[in-house]
Each structure stands twice: as structure tokens, then as C-alpha cells.
XYZ file of N, CA, C and O in Angstrom:
332
model
N -15.657 37.512 18.557
C -16.990 37.814 19.042
C -18.049 37.160 18.148
O -19.096 36.766 18.638
N -17.774 37.025 16.868
C -18.744 36.393 15.971
C -19.034 34.954 16.360
O -20.157 34.486 16.214
N -18.007 34.254 16.874
C -18.238 32.870 17.264
C -19.194 32.802 18.454
O -19.965 31.847 18.573
N -19.173 33.813 19.329
C -20.111 33.838 20.450
C -21.549 34.021 19.968
O -22.478 33.437 20.533
N -21.722 34.801 18.913
C -23.061 34.951 18.325
C -23.550 33.616 17.785
O -24.726 33.259 17.949
N -22.655 32.875 17.149
C -23.015 31.550 16.628
C -23.352 30.575 17.742
O -24.327 29.817 17.636
N -22.573 30.612 18.807
C -22.855 29.741 19.951
C -24.213 30.092 20.546
O -25.019 29.220 20.862
N -24.472 31.379 20.676
C -25.745 31.830 21.236
C -26.916 31.348 20.379
O -27.910 30.823 20.901
N -26.806 31.511 19.081
C -27.865 31.072 18.170
C -28.082 29.568 18.273
O -29.226 29.098 18.338
N -26.986 28.812 18.314
C -27.104 27.356 18.412
C -27.751 26.939 19.729
O -28.594 26.037 19.749
N -27.369 27.590 20.821
C -27.959 27.275 22.120
C -29.459 27.576 22.114
O -30.254 26.806 22.647
N -29.827 28.677 21.507
C -31.249 29.034 21.428
C -32.012 28.014 20.584
O -33.116 27.609 20.931
N -31.419 27.579 19.475
C -32.065 26.569 18.634
C -32.241 25.257 19.385
O -33.291 24.610 19.285
N -31.229 24.856 20.142
C -31.333 23.640 20.959
C -32.433 23.830 22.002
O -33.239 22.926 22.243
N -32.476 25.016 22.607
C -33.538 25.319 23.565
C -34.907 25.201 22.948
O -35.847 24.680 23.571
N -35.046 25.644 21.709
C -36.329 25.538 21.007
C -36.758 24.078 20.862
O -37.925 23.743 21.072
N -35.816 23.223 20.510
C -36.123 21.797 20.358
C -36.512 21.203 21.710
O -37.505 20.477 21.823
N -35.744 21.529 22.738
C -36.046 21.014 24.078
C -37.417 21.488 24.551
O -38.185 20.716 25.155
N -37.740 22.745 24.271
C -39.052 23.264 24.643
C -40.153 22.495 23.935
O -41.161 22.121 24.548
N -39.986 22.237 22.647
C -40.985 21.488 21.886
C -41.155 20.072 22.426
O -42.234 19.486 22.339
N -40.085 19.523 23.001
C -40.139 18.174 23.571
C -40.696 18.175 24.991
O -40.833 17.122 25.602
N -40.984 19.362 25.520
C -41.511 19.451 26.877
C -40.451 19.404 27.958
O -40.769 19.258 29.139
N -39.195 19.527 27.580
C -38.080 19.508 28.533
C -37.770 20.949 28.952
O -36.759 21.536 28.579
N -38.675 21.500 29.741
C -38.665 22.925 30.010
C -37.455 23.386 30.826
O -36.905 24.447 30.558
N -37.042 22.607 31.815
C -35.875 23.017 32.607
C -34.622 23.084 31.735
O -33.825 24.014 31.853
N -34.463 22.100 30.878
C -33.302 22.087 29.980
C -33.378 23.236 28.987
O -32.366 23.870 28.675
N -34.585 23.511 28.493
C -34.763 24.629 27.562
C -34.411 25.948 28.244
O -33.708 26.782 27.668
N -34.879 26.122 29.482
C -34.561 27.358 30.204
C -33.065 27.526 30.391
O -32.542 28.639 30.290
N -32.377 26.440 30.651
C -30.919 26.499 30.812
C -30.258 27.014 29.530
O -29.369 27.874 29.583
N -30.687 26.495 28.391
C -30.121 26.943 27.100
C -30.465 28.403 26.839
O -29.613 29.193 26.418
N -31.725 28.777 27.096
C -32.135 30.159 26.860
C -31.378 31.131 27.762
O -31.001 32.218 27.326
N -31.137 30.727 29.008
C -30.400 31.614 29.914
C -28.946 31.783 29.478
O -28.371 32.856 29.644
N -28.366 30.739 28.900
C -27.026 30.873 28.330
C -27.043 31.893 27.193
O -26.122 32.688 27.043
N -28.101 31.853 26.399
C -28.242 32.815 25.298
C -28.356 34.238 25.824
O -27.781 35.163 25.241
N -29.091 34.414 26.900
C -29.224 35.746 27.486
C -27.857 36.261 27.913
O -27.502 37.411 27.639
N -27.068 35.410 28.561
C -25.728 35.809 28.992
C -24.835 36.144 27.795
O -24.137 37.163 27.798
N -24.850 35.285 26.784
C -24.017 35.532 25.602
C -24.474 36.777 24.854
O -23.645 37.536 24.349
N -25.762 37.004 24.797
C -26.276 38.203 24.121
C -25.822 39.467 24.841
O -25.483 40.460 24.198
N -25.791 39.409 26.149
C -25.309 40.562 26.920
C -23.822 40.797 26.664
O -23.391 41.944 26.491
N -23.053 39.729 26.601
C -21.606 39.844 26.363
C -21.302 40.451 25.001
O -20.296 41.140 24.834
N -22.145 40.160 24.030
C -21.873 40.571 22.651
C -22.727 41.763 22.205
O -22.700 42.134 21.041
N -23.499 42.322 23.143
C -24.401 43.432 22.812
C -25.330 43.077 21.653
O -25.589 43.893 20.778
N -25.819 41.850 21.671
C -26.706 41.346 20.623
C -28.156 41.588 21.037
O -28.766 40.776 21.733
N -28.703 42.713 20.623
C -30.064 43.073 21.007
C -31.086 42.076 20.475
O -32.017 41.689 21.174
N -30.904 41.635 19.252
C -31.828 40.653 18.666
C -31.816 39.360 19.475
O -32.861 38.788 19.773
N -30.626 38.910 19.849
C -30.513 37.701 20.663
C -31.171 37.869 22.023
O -31.807 36.945 22.536
N -31.021 39.061 22.601
C -31.664 39.352 23.884
C -33.178 39.238 23.751
O -33.844 38.609 24.577
N -33.713 39.835 22.708
C -35.164 39.807 22.482
C -35.652 38.375 22.309
O -36.594 37.934 22.983
N -35.004 37.635 21.426
C -35.452 36.271 21.146
C -35.325 35.366 22.356
O -36.209 34.534 22.630
N -34.246 35.524 23.116
C -34.026 34.668 24.282
C -35.043 34.946 25.378
O -35.605 34.018 25.965
N -35.278 36.218 25.663
C -36.259 36.545 26.695
C -37.672 36.144 26.256
O -38.475 35.691 27.077
N -37.955 36.272 24.984
C -39.253 35.839 24.467
C -39.417 34.328 24.649
O -40.483 33.837 25.028
N -38.340 33.596 24.407
C -38.382 32.144 24.571
C -38.560 31.747 26.038
O -39.326 30.828 26.351
N -37.861 32.433 26.929
C -38.017 32.166 28.359
C -39.462 32.451 28.774
O -40.078 31.673 29.517
N -40.010 33.543 28.275
C -41.405 33.879 28.581
C -42.342 32.762 28.117
O -43.287 32.404 28.830
N -42.072 32.203 26.964
C -42.899 31.121 26.426
C -42.883 29.906 27.354
O -43.929 29.308 27.627
N -41.706 29.547 27.837
C -41.598 28.392 28.739
C -42.351 28.664 30.034
O -43.133 27.828 30.506
N -42.132 29.830 30.619
C -42.816 30.133 31.876
C -44.334 30.181 31.683
O -45.084 29.764 32.565
N -44.775 30.643 30.541
C -46.210 30.640 30.251
C -46.740 29.209 30.235
O -47.785 28.915 30.801
N -46.012 28.323 29.570
C -46.431 26.919 29.503
C -46.437 26.271 30.885
O -47.218 25.356 31.140
N -45.554 26.749 31.764
C -45.500 26.229 33.130
C -46.499 26.927 34.051
O -46.530 26.664 35.248
N -47.292 27.824 33.478
C -48.293 28.609 34.221
C -47.659 29.506 35.290
O -48.276 29.818 36.306
N -46.431 29.911 35.040
C -45.739 30.871 35.911
C -45.855 32.230 35.227
O -44.903 32.748 34.642
N -47.040 32.774 35.304
C -47.397 33.934 34.501
C -46.628 35.199 34.882
O -46.300 35.995 34.006
N -46.321 35.375 36.159
C -45.551 36.561 36.560
C -44.164 36.552 35.924
O -43.689 37.573 35.424
N -43.526 35.390 35.962
C -42.195 35.278 35.346
C -42.289 35.442 33.834
O -41.421 36.067 33.216
N -43.303 34.850 33.247
C -43.494 34.980 31.802
C -43.651 36.443 31.417
O -43.016 36.917 30.466
N -44.478 37.149 32.165
C -44.693 38.564 31.856
C -43.412 39.381 32.035
O -43.121 40.254 31.216
N -42.644 39.079 33.071
C -41.403 39.822 33.309
C -40.443 39.662 32.132
O -39.850 40.645 31.662
N -40.293 38.452 31.631
C -39.379 38.226 30.504
C -39.945 38.809 29.213
O -39.182 39.319 28.383
N -41.243 38.753 29.049
C -41.856 39.366 27.875
C -41.634 40.879 27.887
O -41.362 41.484 26.837
N -41.696 41.478 29.060
C -41.458 42.920 29.177
C -40.011 43.270 28.836
O -39.753 44.278 28.171
N -39.065 42.440 29.274
C -37.655 42.677 28.928
C -37.482 42.612 27.418
O -36.811 43.454 26.813
N -38.105 41.617 26.790
C -38.018 41.473 25.335
C -38.621 42.691 24.643
O -38.039 43.239 23.692
N -39.776 43.138 25.136
C -40.437 44.297 24.536
C -39.582 45.558 24.668
O -39.403 46.295 23.700
N -39.035 45.782 25.852
C -38.211 46.969 26.057
C -36.959 46.949 25.190
O -36.554 47.980 24.641
N -36.364 45.771 25.038
C -35.184 45.651 24.170
C -35.570 45.933 22.720
O -34.817 46.594 21.991
N -36.740 45.467 22.312
C -37.209 45.719 20.946
C -37.447 47.211 20.728
O -37.086 47.757 19.672
N -38.038 47.851 21.703
C -38.300 49.294 21.574
C -37.001 50.092 21.533
O -36.890 51.060 20.767
N -36.014 49.700 22.321
C -34.709 50.385 22.311
C -34.025 50.245 20.963
O -33.348 51.147 20.509
N -34.224 49.063 20.341
C -33.568 48.810 19.062
C -34.409 49.161 17.861
O -34.039 48.861 16.741
N -35.561 49.782 18.110
C -36.479 50.108 17.017
C -36.833 48.918 16.162
O -36.884 48.988 14.944
N -37.053 47.809 16.822
C -37.394 46.563 16.097
C -38.887 46.326 16.102
O -39.605 46.704 16.922
């Protein structure tokens, strides 16, 4: 299971680079993989960071409803984990 956490972190880091390069579709793909892996491993921190990253991309794309939805998921996960 630890290797899945590492894969998730690496995918999120790659997504961050892609987002910075303006490759938003590719970044979303990496972030969504992180969301799936975080769910598999019960990684609350990964869930928060991944949904926050997805929200950032949707905000940049001016898809504010989607951005808000992912930001809310991140917030709720943070509140559940007392983060």
C-alpha cells in the first residue's frame, strides 16, 4: 500500500508541473488518478490535495461550479481529518 501512496504523490507532482505549463487536461488526468489512489489507500491528505488541485485547474478554466464542488470536497475532507 505504501507504493500506492508514492505513485499518488508522484502523479500529483506531475500534475502540478502540467498545470504550471498550462496543460490543464493532462493535469486533470493526473489529479484524477490521485483521487482514485487516495480513495484506495484511505489517504485523506492526498484526497484534500488532489481535490484542491482539481479545483485550481477548473478555476483557471473559468469553470467555477466545478471548481467550487472540488474545493468543497477538499474542505469537507480536511474537516473530517481535523486538518
